[in-house]
Amino acid sequence: MISDLFSLASKNIKRRGLRSWLTLLGIFIGVTAVVALISLGNILQLAVSSQLGLDTNEFITVQAGGLSGYGPPGSNVVDPLREDDANAIERLGSAKNTIKRNMVSTKIEFNEIIDYKYAGSLPNNKKDLDLVYAQLGLDIFEGRLMSPSDSGKIILGYNFYNKKENWGGKQITPGKTVYVNDEKFQVIGILTKEGSLIKDNMVLMNEDDMGDIFDYGDEVDVIVVEPENKDKIQKTKEDIEELLRKRRGVKKGEEDFEVSTPEATLSTVNNLLKGVQIFIAIIALISVFIGAIGIVNTMTTSVLERKREIGVMKSVGAKNKHIFLQFFIESSLLGLVGGVAGVLFGTLIGFAGAIAMNNFAGTEVTPEINLILILSVLAGSFLIGGIAGIIPALNAAKQNPVEALRS
Amino acid sequence: MEKREEGKVIIELKNVCKYYRMGDNIVKAVDNVSLMIKRGDFVAIMGPSGSGKSTMMNLIGSLDVPTRGKIFLDQHDISTLTESELAQIRGKKIGFIFQSFNLINNLTAKENVMIPMLFQNNLKDEKNFRATKLMELVGLKDRMHHTPNELSGGQQQRVAIARSLANSPEVILADEPTGNLDTKTGASVMEFLENLNKKGKTIIMVTHDPDLAKDHADIIFWLKDGKVEKITGKKDGWSKLGKERLKELKENK
Amino acid sequence: MINKESMNYSLRNFNKNKGRSLLTIFSILVGITTIFIFISFGYGLYDYTNELTSGSSADKVLIIPKTAGGFGAPDEIILNEDDVDEIKKSTDVLDATGLYYDAVLVKQNSDQKYTFIIGYDPKKDFVMESFNIGADEGRMLKSGDMGKVVLGHNYKIKNKIFDKAYELNDNIELNGIDLKVVGFMEEIGNPQDDSQLYISDSQFEELFTDVNSYGQIIAKVDISELEKVIKSIEHNLRKSRDLEEGKEDFYVQSYDDLIESFTGALNIIVIFIIFIALISVIVSTINTANTMITSVLERYKEIGVLKAMGAKNNNIFEIFLFESSLLGTIAGVFGVIFGWAISYTFGVILDNMGWGFLSPHFSIYLFGGLILFSGITGAISGVFPAIQAAKTNPVDALRTE
């Protein structure tokens, strides 16, 4: 019965030719807009977080309290962390490895050209060094990674090598000399392209070298902690917090430091982006809403035009609910077909956007097919079509057969 | 050779054909018809269904163009005009009356009457004034502001007549004017048409009712299968003018 | 062209199909309202940034240290009194002073918040001039003020930053030290700036003992030769800092330049959003076309009658085009009215929430322009159906039942 109604519905839709197409077009455009924008928004989020993201995996990061949202870790802090803090954390049972790191904005000079980049420190012992490489997920493109004993050497992010137009046309390769804060350093390695603004523009040097040329004393910008047990990462976090609270003389809830586990690192920017995405999606939804109005219009007209037909159907035994169902399914189908086409096209646009962004902005995002999004949009358009058609369908069902036949 | 008297012949068809293609067949709706209608004639075009009388009316009324042949409306050759050019001419020279009245439902009777004037660039006041006068003429001044669904069939047809006179056309083309009316109302409509004819308007009536034709028309063209089979005159009260016309037409057939 | 009676005919047709006409109008209206709201807010932001550039910040030039990015106290590059002197020596520089800033921890009982604090020399009133703000309660800082602080607007509102509101002569704890509140800044209109703190330069040096550099230097200059001034400052600083040209570790920028880049970004965002709103307009155009096609179909016979009455193709075209334009125009009028109402309401709400700078601005061009736009889209959507109507063959049309 239902399948008969479905085929009848599709026949009726086809019968009205151009007008059905136009109605479909309306929903199609609206859904395409929503899906495309959400996909593009997701991609943007991925791109941005990969740009800003520094570390992941199963490491805890500890930073001093301040307005560090405006710069790298350690900027705008009120009371910085110090080496002693790192040493104390090291002694915790639930901390397997503790590494102190510093990050500084510094002057880089090559081929007589100056620029300002961030430099990060690398530990001077093998165990910690390997951990940092793992934490940052670094791979070498040309040359080699730093060894613990290296001094006067630096490794650079991919953009140093790639964007030779920034350096007067000369390419920075392993073996070349670069001046960091007016101190001479030799490049020993270029990292692979990460697709992240930060990682691709990073300068890494031995922490001893760093301590020599910059004078931050015993201040530490970020402490990276590898938990003893990956599954008990919360415990490690709590231990660190308790320790630091004691050391810094602050009460619980009044910490002037921040201990973050990977999940908790949803930066303000991410939230902002999500907010923006939702906002834009809502605007796009307006066009779907308008498309739905189109369905209401079309169905209302359809009922009027087929008054006689309804009369005929009733005279051969169709009940109210049959008439209702027929029109209801018709309008739902309109929504569904428009929705399917819209999802397909919208996803395509999402893909295209990802490819474009990768080409132009140097990101490495892979467009993903969000099944939940697709299914919910499809269900949504079917529903919207249905709802749009309820009143006209009810009107159709209510027709008095005698009057209807007279039309 | 045919005599075409200047200023007196209002409509002339010369070897007019209207063919339609239906699949592989060619339907000859009007097949090589020539005729003349003069100012002041009351003409009936008679014939059964399928005789081509509707097509004939469309051609005469400049609603359609012939496949072959020429049609002259007031000396102008309208056989090859475009739709818009035809519209211009027919708006000025022809008034239509239809079997199913064809009034526009959302407009009042008076507004309906004004419609033909809209397309002829008349001044507004003139439109109003004339429409009112015409409503008076057909005796429906008190119903000027009623919409068609508030009027009886007879009243609607009278409004249609008033409308047909909106631009003071020379020719009134009536397609089964009494077809949807009862006998009494129909008779009054026909009386009206006769009055118009007496005042000098050319009336061309298309009908399938021989009695209607014989009672009112001076000249009847009998159509069959797209051709003019015969031409006859009025039943009684035959005027001298009428007889001359008949003779004329028979000679020129 | 089209005359009054034809318009009357069209209007009658509207009334007959009220439901459908209203739905179509509603569909266009939604899009117009949305666009109106965004343009009015965009316009508001635009005016806001324009205000910033005009007047008191126009004659200011900023010197900031170069960094790899981010904002806040500089790591390694030092700007100090020597640099200020150098800048003062430059051509057409009337005065210059250094600004300190850093992050500070504000505590009220057990509540705490990190915020920015600015330290400046109160003698130099062009500093606050360049920010275009003044105190609207209490007083501004005086030369040599120690132990005193001026708070941003939001501190005097209960439950805004902290539970308790601050009042004049209260003490407030900054980095563990108490300072007395001597004034409140007027409301700027965004939570960020309205939670800022202001102290004198000497107080800043006491609070942040290891500070060794200004965050930026503001110079008051003669703007008639802005290019020359900037070049002169760059030259002098380069010399005194012993740097080669092209290797400066500082930026010299006029306030105008800064704001221009901000407006540029703003424009892009607003345009993008309006672009999305335009999608709704496209969909509503489709709806209108649909409605008109239906109308033409319904009036098929009627068109034949009109043509029999002498209507030319043009006349028919005009009638239908008029109808669709009318739909668009009516939708436009109501659209801008609703848009205005919603924008205004949002503006009031935002203002109450402290985001006053995001207020919508209106202009007669916005109203008129959108109405016209709506009418035109109505016309465009009706072109194709109107052409179809005009092409109706009267013979066929009259033959219909």
mmCIF file of N, CA, C and O in Angstrom, chain A residues 18-58:
data_model
loop_
_atom_site.group_PDB
_atom_site.id
_atom_site.type_symbol
_atom_site.label_atom_id
_atom_site.label_comp_id
_atom_site.label_asym_id
_atom_site.label_seq_id
_atom_site.Cartn_x
_atom_site.Cartn_y
_atom_site.Cartn_z
ATOM 1 N N LEU A 18 7.728 21.303 -14.680
ATOM 2 C CA LEU A 18 8.591 22.423 -14.311
ATOM 3 C C LEU A 18 8.383 22.877 -12.880
ATOM 4 O O LEU A 18 9.329 23.144 -12.153
ATOM 5 N N ARG A 19 7.132 22.936 -12.457
ATOM 6 C CA ARG A 19 6.885 23.469 -11.130
ATOM 7 C C ARG A 19 7.431 22.557 -10.053
ATOM 8 O O ARG A 19 7.911 23.015 -9.019
ATOM 9 N N SER A 20 7.338 21.248 -10.278
ATOM 10 C CA SER A 20 7.947 20.339 -9.304
ATOM 11 C C SER A 20 9.444 20.544 -9.280
ATOM 12 O O SER A 20 10.063 20.585 -8.222
ATOM 13 N N TRP A 21 10.027 20.665 -10.460
ATOM 14 C CA TRP A 21 11.475 20.872 -10.525
ATOM 15 C C TRP A 21 11.892 22.114 -9.762
ATOM 16 O O TRP A 21 12.871 22.134 -9.037
ATOM 17 N N LEU A 22 11.123 23.172 -9.965
ATOM 18 C CA LEU A 22 11.475 24.419 -9.280
ATOM 19 C C LEU A 22 11.403 24.250 -7.771
ATOM 20 O O LEU A 22 12.251 24.725 -7.033
ATOM 21 N N THR A 23 10.349 23.577 -7.315
ATOM 22 C CA THR A 23 10.222 23.354 -5.877
ATOM 23 C C THR A 23 11.416 22.564 -5.358
ATOM 24 O O THR A 23 11.997 22.887 -4.327
ATOM 25 N N LEU A 24 11.764 21.505 -6.103
ATOM 26 C CA LEU A 24 12.921 20.707 -5.723
ATOM 27 C C LEU A 24 14.176 21.561 -5.687
ATOM 28 O O LEU A 24 14.991 21.467 -4.776
ATOM 29 N N LEU A 25 14.296 22.406 -6.688
ATOM 30 C CA LEU A 25 15.472 23.264 -6.783
ATOM 31 C C LEU A 25 15.640 24.104 -5.532
ATOM 32 O O LEU A 25 16.735 24.275 -5.019
ATOM 33 N N GLY A 26 14.519 24.618 -5.060
ATOM 34 C CA GLY A 26 14.581 25.455 -3.868
ATOM 35 C C GLY A 26 15.162 24.712 -2.678
ATOM 36 O O GLY A 26 16.111 25.173 -2.034
ATOM 37 N N ILE A 27 14.614 23.523 -2.407
ATOM 38 C CA ILE A 27 15.122 22.729 -1.278
ATOM 39 C C ILE A 27 16.574 22.346 -1.536
ATOM 40 O O ILE A 27 17.415 22.409 -0.643
ATOM 41 N N PHE A 28 16.848 21.978 -2.763
ATOM 42 C CA PHE A 28 18.201 21.567 -3.131
ATOM 43 C C PHE A 28 19.216 22.645 -2.781
ATOM 44 O O PHE A 28 20.236 22.394 -2.154
ATOM 45 N N ILE A 29 18.914 23.879 -3.205
ATOM 46 C CA ILE A 29 19.845 24.967 -2.939
ATOM 47 C C ILE A 29 20.030 25.171 -1.438
ATOM 48 O O ILE A 29 21.149 25.317 -0.944
ATOM 49 N N GLY A 30 18.915 25.164 -0.720
ATOM 50 C CA GLY A 30 18.998 25.374 0.723
ATOM 51 C C GLY A 30 19.841 24.306 1.402
ATOM 52 O O GLY A 30 20.745 24.601 2.180
ATOM 53 N N VAL A 31 19.556 23.034 1.078
ATOM 54 C CA VAL A 31 20.291 21.948 1.725
ATOM 55 C C VAL A 31 21.764 21.975 1.325
ATOM 56 O O VAL A 31 22.645 21.769 2.159
ATOM 57 N N THR A 32 22.016 22.223 0.041
ATOM 58 C CA THR A 32 23.411 22.329 -0.399
ATOM 59 C C THR A 32 24.142 23.360 0.436
ATOM 60 O O THR A 32 25.254 23.127 0.909
ATOM 61 N N ALA A 33 23.494 24.506 0.615
ATOM 62 C CA ALA A 33 24.127 25.581 1.381
ATOM 63 C C ALA A 33 24.458 25.105 2.788
ATOM 64 O O ALA A 33 25.583 25.291 3.272
ATOM 65 N N VAL A 34 23.491 24.483 3.448
ATOM 66 C CA VAL A 34 23.723 24.050 4.828
ATOM 67 C C VAL A 34 24.851 23.032 4.895
ATOM 68 O O VAL A 34 25.794 23.160 5.674
ATOM 69 N N VAL A 35 24.766 21.998 4.053
ATOM 70 C CA VAL A 35 25.778 20.934 4.100
ATOM 71 C C VAL A 35 27.155 21.474 3.736
ATOM 72 O O VAL A 35 28.150 21.198 4.399
ATOM 73 N N ALA A 36 27.200 22.285 2.680
ATOM 74 C CA ALA A 36 28.489 22.834 2.254
ATOM 75 C C ALA A 36 29.105 23.669 3.358
ATOM 76 O O ALA A 36 30.287 23.525 3.680
ATOM 77 N N LEU A 37 28.286 24.519 3.954
ATOM 78 C CA LEU A 37 28.822 25.399 4.983
ATOM 79 C C LEU A 37 29.284 24.638 6.203
ATOM 80 O O LEU A 37 30.324 24.946 6.783
ATOM 81 N N ILE A 38 28.509 23.624 6.588
ATOM 82 C CA ILE A 38 28.937 22.852 7.754
ATOM 83 C C ILE A 38 30.227 22.094 7.434
ATOM 84 O O ILE A 38 31.166 22.068 8.231
ATOM 85 N N SER A 39 30.293 21.492 6.247
ATOM 86 C CA SER A 39 31.519 20.777 5.867
ATOM 87 C C SER A 39 32.702 21.716 5.833
ATOM 88 O O SER A 39 33.762 21.430 6.383
ATOM 89 N N LEU A 40 32.512 22.862 5.174
ATOM 90 C CA LEU A 40 33.600 23.832 5.088
ATOM 91 C C LEU A 40 33.980 24.316 6.479
ATOM 92 O O LEU A 40 35.150 24.506 6.787
ATOM 93 N N GLY A 41 32.970 24.502 7.314
ATOM 94 C CA GLY A 41 33.243 24.943 8.669
ATOM 95 C C GLY A 41 34.080 23.925 9.418
ATOM 96 O O GLY A 41 35.048 24.264 10.101
ATOM 97 N N ASN A 42 33.705 22.649 9.266
ATOM 98 C CA ASN A 42 34.485 21.595 9.912
ATOM 99 C C ASN A 42 35.919 21.600 9.428
ATOM 100 O O ASN A 42 36.859 21.463 10.202
ATOM 101 N N ILE A 43 36.049 21.753 8.123
ATOM 102 C CA ILE A 43 37.391 21.755 7.549
ATOM 103 C C ILE A 43 38.186 22.931 8.083
ATOM 104 O O ILE A 43 39.367 22.798 8.426
ATOM 105 N N LEU A 44 37.524 24.077 8.173
ATOM 106 C CA LEU A 44 38.198 25.254 8.702
ATOM 107 C C LEU A 44 38.661 24.999 10.122
ATOM 108 O O LEU A 44 39.772 25.326 10.508
ATOM 109 N N GLN A 45 37.784 24.377 10.900
ATOM 110 C CA GLN A 45 38.139 24.068 12.281
ATOM 111 C C GLN A 45 39.350 23.161 12.337
ATOM 112 O O GLN A 45 40.281 23.385 13.098
ATOM 113 N N LEU A 46 39.320 22.097 11.507
ATOM 114 C CA LEU A 46 40.446 21.181 11.458
ATOM 115 C C LEU A 46 41.722 21.930 11.091
ATOM 116 O O LEU A 46 42.769 21.763 11.703
ATOM 117 N N ALA A 47 41.573 22.790 10.068
ATOM 118 C CA ALA A 47 42.749 23.527 9.599
ATOM 119 C C ALA A 47 43.294 24.415 10.700
ATOM 120 O O ALA A 47 44.488 24.429 10.966
ATOM 121 N N VAL A 48 42.375 25.153 11.322
ATOM 122 C CA VAL A 48 42.835 26.076 12.352
ATOM 123 C C VAL A 48 43.456 25.329 13.527
ATOM 124 O O VAL A 48 44.507 25.698 14.037
ATOM 125 N N SER A 49 42.796 24.254 13.962
ATOM 126 C CA SER A 49 43.347 23.567 15.118
ATOM 127 C C SER A 49 44.652 22.883 14.766
ATOM 128 O O SER A 49 45.524 22.730 15.600
ATOM 129 N N SER A 50 44.797 22.486 13.502
ATOM 130 C CA SER A 50 46.082 21.903 13.139
ATOM 131 C C SER A 50 47.126 22.993 13.050
ATOM 132 O O SER A 50 48.304 22.758 13.285
ATOM 133 N N GLN A 51 46.686 24.207 12.714
ATOM 134 C CA GLN A 51 47.612 25.330 12.696
ATOM 135 C C GLN A 51 48.098 25.649 14.101
ATOM 136 O O GLN A 51 49.259 25.898 14.333
ATOM 137 N N LEU A 52 47.141 25.694 15.001
ATOM 138 C CA LEU A 52 47.488 26.131 16.342
ATOM 139 C C LEU A 52 48.003 24.986 17.201
ATOM 140 O O LEU A 52 48.711 25.195 18.157
ATOM 141 N N GLY A 53 47.615 23.791 16.811
ATOM 142 C CA GLY A 53 47.947 22.668 17.677
ATOM 143 C C GLY A 53 49.442 22.427 17.751
ATOM 144 O O GLY A 53 50.155 22.517 16.777
ATOM 145 N N LEU A 54 49.904 22.201 18.914
ATOM 146 C CA LEU A 54 51.312 21.938 19.086
ATOM 147 C C LEU A 54 51.545 20.495 19.483
ATOM 148 O O LEU A 54 52.390 19.817 18.954
ATOM 149 N N ASP A 55 50.818 20.101 20.464
ATOM 150 C CA ASP A 55 51.083 18.762 20.970
ATOM 151 C C ASP A 55 49.795 18.007 21.200
ATOM 152 O O ASP A 55 48.760 18.577 21.460
ATOM 153 N N THR A 56 49.882 16.759 21.104
ATOM 154 C CA THR A 56 48.708 15.908 21.323
ATOM 155 C C THR A 56 49.137 14.669 22.089
ATOM 156 O O THR A 56 49.892 14.771 23.037
ATOM 157 N N ASN A 57 48.618 13.587 21.669
ATOM 158 C CA ASN A 57 48.928 12.295 22.270
ATOM 159 C C ASN A 57 48.572 12.267 23.751
ATOM 160 O O ASN A 57 47.639 12.903 24.177
ATOM 161 N N GLU A 58 49.364 11.530 24.492
ATOM 162 C CA GLU A 58 48.935 11.343 25.880
ATOM 163 C C GLU A 58 49.800 12.104 26.854
ATOM 164 O O GLU A 58 50.250 11.565 27.853
#
